[in-house]
mmCIF file of C-alpha atoms in Angstrom:
data_model
loop_
_atom_site.group_PDB
_atom_site.id
_atom_site.type_symbol
_atom_site.label_atom_id
_atom_site.label_comp_id
_atom_site.label_asym_id
_atom_site.label_seq_id
_atom_site.Cartn_x
_atom_site.Cartn_y
_atom_site.Cartn_z
ATOM 1 C CA MET A 677 -69.761 -110.100 129.100
ATOM 2 C CA SER A 678 -71.837 -107.222 131.198
ATOM 3 C CA LEU A 679 -71.731 -103.144 130.967
ATOM 4 C CA LEU A 680 -71.785 -102.845 134.801
ATOM 5 C CA GLY A 681 -69.569 -105.230 135.578
ATOM 6 C CA LEU A 682 -66.617 -103.636 133.688
ATOM 7 C CA ILE A 683 -67.666 -100.325 135.076
ATOM 8 C CA LYS A 684 -67.204 -101.922 138.607
ATOM 9 C CA LEU A 685 -64.764 -103.900 138.107
ATOM 10 C CA ILE A 686 -62.425 -100.733 137.008
ATOM 11 C CA ARG A 687 -63.150 -99.335 140.033
ATOM 12 C CA PRO A 688 -64.236 -95.702 138.743
ATOM 13 C CA LEU A 689 -64.355 -93.721 142.786
ATOM 14 C CA ASN A 690 -61.175 -94.752 143.426
ATOM 15 C CA SER A 691 -59.629 -93.865 139.261
ATOM 16 C CA LEU A 692 -61.472 -90.389 139.625
ATOM 17 C CA MET A 693 -60.363 -89.592 142.284
ATOM 18 C CA ILE A 694 -55.988 -90.146 140.582
ATOM 19 C CA GLY A 695 -57.354 -88.305 137.998
ATOM 20 C CA PHE A 696 -58.540 -85.467 139.606
ATOM 21 C CA ALA A 697 -55.161 -85.313 141.807
ATOM 22 C CA VAL A 698 -53.406 -84.730 138.559
ATOM 23 C CA ILE A 699 -55.628 -81.808 137.661
ATOM 24 C CA ILE A 700 -55.363 -80.761 141.348
ATOM 25 C CA GLY A 701 -51.215 -81.040 141.301
ATOM 26 C CA ALA A 702 -51.258 -78.996 138.214
ATOM 27 C CA PHE A 703 -53.665 -76.270 138.419
ATOM 28 C CA ILE A 704 -52.524 -75.454 142.643
ATOM 29 C CA THR A 705 -48.823 -75.456 140.593
ATOM 30 C CA ASN A 706 -50.188 -72.836 137.610
ATOM 31 C CA LYS A 707 -53.476 -71.736 138.007
ATOM 32 C CA SER A 708 -53.191 -70.682 134.188
ATOM 33 C CA SER A 709 -52.828 -73.994 132.621
ATOM 34 C CA SER A 710 -55.007 -74.748 129.926
ATOM 35 C CA PHE A 711 -58.634 -77.147 129.827
ATOM 36 C CA LEU A 712 -56.984 -79.147 127.204
ATOM 37 C CA LEU A 713 -53.485 -79.913 129.634
ATOM 38 C CA LEU A 714 -56.113 -80.559 132.387
ATOM 39 C CA SER A 715 -58.235 -83.057 130.708
ATOM 40 C CA PHE A 716 -55.606 -84.929 128.874
ATOM 41 C CA GLY A 717 -53.743 -85.461 132.968
ATOM 42 C CA PHE A 718 -57.043 -86.580 133.352
ATOM 43 C CA LEU A 719 -57.327 -88.682 131.533
ATOM 44 C CA THR A 720 -53.868 -89.967 132.280
ATOM 45 C CA GLY A 721 -54.361 -90.821 136.207
ATOM 46 C CA PHE A 722 -58.137 -92.288 135.637
ATOM 47 C CA LEU A 723 -57.525 -94.704 132.551
ATOM 48 C CA ILE A 724 -53.938 -96.092 134.355
ATOM 49 C CA SER A 725 -55.620 -96.517 137.275
ATOM 50 C CA SER A 726 -58.322 -98.103 135.837
ATOM 51 C CA PHE A 727 -55.715 -101.081 134.131
ATOM 52 C CA SER A 728 -54.063 -101.975 137.303
ATOM 53 C CA MET A 729 -57.874 -102.185 138.613
ATOM 54 C CA VAL A 730 -58.857 -104.169 136.197
ATOM 55 C CA MET A 731 -54.731 -105.992 136.053
ATOM 56 C CA ASN A 732 -55.748 -106.517 140.698
ATOM 57 C CA ASP A 733 -58.770 -108.439 139.826
ATOM 58 C CA TYR A 734 -57.309 -110.259 137.536
ATOM 59 C CA PHE A 735 -54.229 -111.656 139.565
ATOM 60 C CA ASP A 736 -56.466 -111.810 142.539
ATOM 61 C CA LEU A 737 -59.718 -113.197 141.158
ATOM 62 C CA GLU A 738 -58.564 -116.727 144.146
ATOM 63 C CA ILE A 739 -58.404 -114.695 145.818
ATOM 64 C CA ASP A 740 -61.860 -113.228 145.753
ATOM 65 C CA LYS A 741 -63.500 -115.617 145.899
ATOM 66 C CA ILE A 742 -63.030 -115.059 149.372
ATOM 67 C CA ASN A 743 -62.356 -111.690 150.674
ATOM 68 C CA MET A 744 -64.369 -110.233 147.397
ATOM 69 C CA PRO A 745 -67.151 -113.149 146.367
ATOM 70 C CA ASN A 746 -69.512 -110.169 144.618
ATOM 71 C CA ARG A 747 -66.417 -108.598 142.098
ATOM 72 C CA PRO A 748 -67.012 -108.451 138.411
ATOM 73 C CA LEU A 749 -64.733 -111.841 138.030
ATOM 74 C CA VAL A 750 -65.251 -113.389 140.522
ATOM 75 C CA ARG A 751 -69.305 -113.476 140.087
ATOM 76 C CA GLY A 752 -69.418 -114.464 136.050
ATOM 77 C CA GLU A 753 -69.892 -110.807 134.633
ATOM 78 C CA VAL A 754 -66.358 -110.621 133.136
ATOM 79 C CA SER A 755 -64.450 -113.024 132.182
ATOM 80 C CA PRO A 756 -60.599 -112.883 132.244
ATOM 81 C CA LYS A 757 -59.880 -112.336 129.148
ATOM 82 C CA GLU A 758 -62.141 -109.756 128.208
ATOM 83 C CA ALA A 759 -60.328 -107.977 131.880
ATOM 84 C CA ILE A 760 -57.010 -108.326 130.462
ATOM 85 C CA SER A 761 -58.693 -106.586 126.639
ATOM 86 C CA LEU A 762 -60.172 -104.250 128.561
ATOM 87 C CA SER A 763 -56.707 -103.386 130.865
ATOM 88 C CA THR A 764 -54.916 -103.440 127.713
ATOM 89 C CA VAL A 765 -57.204 -100.794 125.866
ATOM 90 C CA LEU A 766 -57.274 -99.099 129.457
ATOM 91 C CA LEU A 767 -53.704 -98.650 129.800
ATOM 92 C CA ILE A 768 -52.597 -97.628 125.581
ATOM 93 C CA SER A 769 -55.061 -94.963 126.143
ATOM 94 C CA GLY A 770 -53.839 -94.084 129.339
ATOM 95 C CA LEU A 771 -50.075 -93.874 127.893
ATOM 96 C CA LEU A 772 -51.502 -91.533 124.634
ATOM 97 C CA PHE A 773 -53.229 -89.361 126.903
ATOM 98 C CA SER A 774 -49.837 -89.473 128.725
ATOM 99 C CA ALA A 775 -47.723 -88.801 125.178
ATOM 100 C CA LEU A 776 -48.920 -86.138 124.074
ATOM 101 C CA THR A 777 -48.337 -83.840 126.838
ATOM 102 C CA GLY A 778 -44.958 -84.582 126.663
ATOM 103 C CA LEU A 779 -41.763 -87.314 126.642
ATOM 104 C CA PHE A 780 -40.921 -86.678 130.606
ATOM 105 C CA THR A 781 -45.259 -87.544 131.017
ATOM 106 C CA PHE A 782 -45.375 -90.577 129.153
ATOM 107 C CA THR A 783 -41.810 -91.363 131.261
ATOM 108 C CA ILE A 784 -43.758 -91.469 134.580
ATOM 109 C CA ALA A 785 -46.692 -92.926 133.884
ATOM 110 C CA LEU A 786 -44.809 -95.459 132.005
ATOM 111 C CA ILE A 787 -42.853 -96.032 134.554
ATOM 112 C CA PHE A 788 -45.621 -96.364 137.102
ATOM 113 C CA SER A 789 -47.255 -98.552 134.682
ATOM 114 C CA ILE A 790 -44.708 -100.888 134.538
ATOM 115 C CA ILE A 791 -44.830 -101.071 139.089
ATOM 116 C CA SER A 792 -48.276 -101.459 139.424
ATOM 117 C CA PHE A 793 -47.879 -104.322 136.999
ATOM 118 C CA LEU A 794 -45.583 -106.095 138.735
ATOM 119 C CA TYR A 795 -47.603 -104.973 141.566
ATOM 120 C CA ASN A 796 -50.349 -105.988 140.338
ATOM 121 C CA TRP A 797 -48.122 -109.788 139.480
ATOM 122 C CA LYS A 798 -45.462 -110.586 141.459
ATOM 123 C CA LEU A 799 -44.524 -108.086 144.621
ATOM 124 C CA LYS A 800 -48.533 -107.446 146.674
ATOM 125 C CA GLU A 801 -46.921 -110.542 148.133
ATOM 126 C CA LEU A 802 -44.639 -108.842 149.985
ATOM 127 C CA GLY A 803 -46.405 -107.348 152.938
ATOM 128 C CA LEU A 804 -45.227 -103.967 153.466
ATOM 129 C CA LEU A 805 -42.949 -102.758 150.886
ATOM 130 C CA GLY A 806 -46.417 -104.135 148.231
ATOM 131 C CA ASN A 807 -48.999 -101.548 150.667
ATOM 132 C CA VAL A 808 -45.237 -98.165 150.289
ATOM 133 C CA MET A 809 -45.698 -99.039 146.330
ATOM 134 C CA VAL A 810 -50.227 -99.108 146.814
ATOM 135 C CA SER A 811 -49.315 -95.150 148.698
ATOM 136 C CA LEU A 812 -47.027 -94.195 146.138
ATOM 137 C CA SER A 813 -49.467 -94.770 143.371
ATOM 138 C CA ILE A 814 -51.618 -91.832 145.270
ATOM 139 C CA SER A 815 -49.639 -89.975 146.159
ATOM 140 C CA ILE A 816 -47.451 -89.318 142.522
ATOM 141 C CA PRO A 817 -50.857 -88.173 140.864
ATOM 142 C CA PHE A 818 -49.879 -84.831 142.394
ATOM 143 C CA ILE A 819 -46.327 -85.167 141.648
ATOM 144 C CA TYR A 820 -47.100 -86.035 138.020
ATOM 145 C CA GLY A 821 -49.268 -83.560 137.501
ATOM 146 C CA CYS A 822 -46.555 -81.199 139.044
ATOM 147 C CA ALA A 823 -44.625 -82.923 135.871
ATOM 148 C CA LEU A 824 -47.352 -82.264 133.790
ATOM 149 C CA VAL A 825 -46.590 -77.970 133.873
ATOM 150 C CA GLN A 826 -43.581 -78.308 134.392
ATOM 151 C CA ARG A 827 -42.686 -76.834 137.925
ATOM 152 C CA ILE A 828 -42.608 -78.291 141.466
ATOM 153 C CA ASN A 829 -45.159 -76.822 144.394
ATOM 154 C CA MET A 830 -44.174 -77.785 147.852
ATOM 155 C CA LEU A 831 -47.864 -77.587 148.481
ATOM 156 C CA ILE A 832 -48.579 -80.199 145.951
ATOM 157 C CA LEU A 833 -45.078 -82.167 147.805
ATOM 158 C CA LEU A 834 -46.546 -82.092 150.629
ATOM 159 C CA MET A 835 -50.481 -83.037 149.962
ATOM 160 C CA ALA A 836 -48.352 -86.425 147.967
ATOM 161 C CA LEU A 837 -47.135 -86.219 151.790
ATOM 162 C CA THR A 838 -50.489 -86.593 153.218
ATOM 163 C CA ALA A 839 -51.721 -89.169 150.511
ATOM 164 C CA PHE A 840 -48.930 -91.079 151.010
ATOM 165 C CA LEU A 841 -49.258 -91.627 154.802
ATOM 166 C CA ALA A 842 -52.698 -92.213 154.739
ATOM 167 C CA GLY A 843 -53.212 -94.153 151.974
ATOM 168 C CA ILE A 844 -50.419 -96.812 154.009
ATOM 169 C CA GLY A 845 -52.265 -96.685 156.588
ATOM 170 C CA ARG A 846 -56.238 -97.954 154.867
ATOM 171 C CA GLU A 847 -53.917 -100.549 152.872
ATOM 172 C CA ILE A 848 -52.441 -101.678 155.959
ATOM 173 C CA ILE A 849 -56.396 -102.241 157.760
ATOM 174 C CA LYS A 850 -57.394 -103.290 154.243
ATOM 175 C CA GLY A 851 -55.200 -106.461 155.057
ATOM 176 C CA ILE A 852 -57.123 -106.963 157.820
ATOM 177 C CA VAL A 853 -59.848 -107.496 156.381
ATOM 178 C CA ASP A 854 -58.636 -109.868 153.126
ATOM 179 C CA ILE A 855 -56.312 -111.636 155.528
ATOM 180 C CA GLU A 856 -57.885 -114.782 154.787
ATOM 181 C CA GLY A 857 -57.754 -114.358 150.937
ATOM 182 C CA ASP A 858 -54.353 -113.562 151.726
ATOM 183 C CA GLU A 859 -53.046 -117.005 152.504
ATOM 184 C CA ILE A 860 -53.991 -118.249 149.007
ATOM 185 C CA ARG A 861 -51.136 -116.196 147.388
ATOM 186 C CA ASP A 862 -49.123 -116.337 150.938
ATOM 187 C CA VAL A 863 -49.410 -112.287 150.998
ATOM 188 C CA ARG A 864 -47.415 -111.606 153.994
ATOM 189 C CA SER A 865 -49.563 -108.866 155.404
ATOM 190 C CA ILE A 866 -48.802 -106.941 158.474
ATOM 191 C CA ALA A 867 -52.406 -109.211 159.287
ATOM 192 C CA ARG A 868 -51.343 -112.728 158.716
ATOM 193 C CA THR A 869 -47.130 -112.038 159.828
ATOM 194 C CA LYS A 870 -47.642 -110.138 163.061
ATOM 195 C CA GLY A 871 -51.110 -110.818 164.147
ATOM 196 C CA SER A 872 -54.014 -108.233 163.336
ATOM 197 C CA LYS A 873 -54.165 -105.984 166.112
ATOM 198 C CA LYS A 874 -50.375 -104.843 165.374
ATOM 199 C CA ALA A 875 -51.379 -104.674 162.095
ATOM 200 C CA ALA A 876 -54.599 -102.221 163.873
ATOM 201 C CA LEU A 877 -52.036 -100.292 166.119
ATOM 202 C CA LEU A 878 -49.285 -99.952 162.672
ATOM 203 C CA GLY A 879 -52.565 -97.974 160.674
ATOM 204 C CA GLY A 880 -53.788 -95.652 163.341
ATOM 205 C CA VAL A 881 -50.703 -94.846 164.458
ATOM 206 C CA PHE A 882 -49.868 -94.325 159.776
ATOM 207 C CA PHE A 883 -53.393 -92.195 159.864
ATOM 208 C CA ILE A 884 -52.373 -89.691 162.871
ATOM 209 C CA ALA A 885 -49.255 -90.027 161.126
ATOM 210 C CA ALA A 886 -51.167 -88.376 157.761
ATOM 211 C CA VAL A 887 -53.337 -85.788 159.931
ATOM 212 C CA ILE A 888 -49.674 -84.309 161.749
ATOM 213 C CA SER A 889 -48.744 -83.731 158.317
ATOM 214 C CA SER A 890 -51.432 -82.152 156.905
ATOM 215 C CA PHE A 891 -50.643 -79.080 159.152
ATOM 216 C CA LEU A 892 -46.905 -79.162 157.059
ATOM 217 C CA PRO A 893 -48.597 -75.959 154.442
ATOM 218 C CA MET A 894 -50.463 -74.335 157.373
ATOM 219 C CA ILE A 895 -46.981 -73.845 159.197
ATOM 220 C CA PHE A 896 -44.570 -73.187 156.188
ATOM 221 C CA LEU A 897 -46.545 -72.066 153.312
ATOM 222 C CA ASP A 898 -49.580 -69.599 152.590
ATOM 223 C CA VAL A 899 -52.649 -71.947 152.124
ATOM 224 C CA SER A 900 -56.404 -70.354 153.016
ATOM 225 C CA ILE A 901 -58.879 -70.624 155.506
ATOM 226 C CA TYR A 902 -60.951 -72.939 153.493
ATOM 227 C CA TYR A 903 -57.945 -75.687 153.565
ATOM 228 C CA MET A 904 -57.480 -75.407 156.572
ATOM 229 C CA THR A 905 -61.411 -75.534 157.581
ATOM 230 C CA LEU A 906 -62.106 -78.841 155.200
ATOM 231 C CA ILE A 907 -58.706 -80.106 156.746
ATOM 232 C CA SER A 908 -59.136 -80.552 159.685
ATOM 233 C CA ILE A 909 -62.987 -82.120 159.178
ATOM 234 C CA VAL A 910 -60.589 -84.192 157.291
ATOM 235 C CA ASP A 911 -57.822 -84.135 160.389
ATOM 236 C CA VAL A 912 -60.879 -85.657 163.021
ATOM 237 C CA MET A 913 -62.425 -87.628 160.659
ATOM 238 C CA PHE A 914 -59.059 -89.293 160.692
ATOM 239 C CA ILE A 915 -57.829 -89.409 164.155
ATOM 240 C CA VAL A 916 -61.311 -91.322 164.866
ATOM 241 C CA LEU A 917 -60.974 -94.189 162.573
ATOM 242 C CA ALA A 918 -57.762 -94.384 164.327
ATOM 243 C CA LEU A 919 -59.223 -94.692 167.256
ATOM 244 C CA ARG A 920 -61.636 -96.959 166.421
ATOM 245 C CA ILE A 921 -59.134 -99.056 164.485
ATOM 246 C CA ILE A 922 -57.487 -99.188 167.182
ATOM 247 C CA LYS A 923 -59.422 -100.571 169.937
ATOM 248 C CA ASP A 924 -61.798 -102.664 167.616
ATOM 249 C CA PHE A 925 -59.119 -105.188 165.011
ATOM 250 C CA SER A 926 -62.016 -106.884 163.791
ATOM 251 C CA LYS A 927 -62.176 -107.800 160.152
ATOM 252 C CA GLU A 928 -65.980 -106.504 160.137
ATOM 253 C CA ASN A 929 -64.886 -102.951 161.196
ATOM 254 C CA ALA A 930 -61.601 -102.908 159.721
ATOM 255 C CA LEU A 931 -64.308 -103.541 156.469
ATOM 256 C CA LYS A 932 -65.963 -100.505 158.145
ATOM 257 C CA VAL A 933 -63.185 -97.981 158.523
ATOM 258 C CA LYS A 934 -60.931 -99.383 154.955
ATOM 259 C CA LYS A 935 -64.557 -97.771 153.753
ATOM 260 C CA ARG A 936 -65.285 -95.093 155.053
ATOM 261 C CA ALA A 937 -61.300 -93.667 155.335
ATOM 262 C CA LEU A 938 -61.701 -94.149 151.333
ATOM 263 C CA TYR A 939 -64.527 -91.273 151.412
ATOM 264 C CA VAL A 940 -62.387 -89.146 154.185
ATOM 265 C CA MET A 941 -59.443 -89.578 150.787
ATOM 266 C CA LEU A 942 -62.891 -87.371 148.971
ATOM 267 C CA LEU A 943 -62.427 -85.333 151.641
ATOM 268 C CA GLY A 944 -59.492 -84.661 150.386
ATOM 269 C CA LEU A 945 -58.793 -84.769 147.751
ATOM 270 C CA ILE A 946 -61.530 -81.648 147.814
ATOM 271 C CA SER A 947 -59.902 -79.964 150.167
ATOM 272 C CA TYR A 948 -56.667 -79.435 148.086
ATOM 273 C CA LEU A 949 -58.994 -78.776 145.458
ATOM 274 C CA THR A 950 -60.731 -75.854 147.009
ATOM 275 C CA GLU A 951 -57.833 -74.914 148.294
ATOM 276 C CA GLY A 952 -56.873 -74.299 143.932
ATOM 277 C CA VAL A 953 -59.872 -72.656 143.546
ATOM 278 C CA LEU A 954 -60.263 -70.286 146.180
ATOM 279 C CA GLY A 955 -56.128 -70.162 148.083
ATOM 280 C CA GLY A 956 -54.542 -67.452 147.135
#
């Protein structure tokens, strides 16, 4: 067993983003949230996301031999049995931290843990519906943050909407990259069922939809100049990515767009965090 392999298995950047999304949801909703509460929320998001990432690699082992041959399970850095053990520890730990913040947060964490498992086990094969499920897992941490402080915040709901739309776009484009390996599990992605060109167009449309939704807080809510500046940069980047994938829907370009979209989403997360810290 390789420690580096275990770290790569949980995809730290993705899981860190989920954990910080929980913090943003809680902090923007209630800026007097305690450090302990925010810490438990972050750990819940990070650990359950990590659980999902490990499960994804476990169930996609045969697919990854084609699509992602450098993944730890494919390379033998971590065995399937070790991956199961790790995922079990991550899940139990994440649910424990969610239980420490209340029954409601525990219930949300449990439901989405089950959905995550079902997706990785079987529901991924449903194509667009599977993309929606993944995107829900990207947006729900913001709402989970609201649940932590037992309040609803319209800004957070709109941020979650933007993350949801961007997530669907990225997942659809990812299907172009994974089209060969997805044949093994008969994953009915848009790219496999409708072709890469239509997948690229639909993915680009969702990126543009995310850009449009990002303007809603500026129109209907009182947000800071910091948010408006940073989110505008994010929007330009998403528009560029949308145009690039629509113009060139090759596997090689889709891979570049998929990777860059993750970093643009990270910048979007930073813009949300900036609003929480420096906003009104």
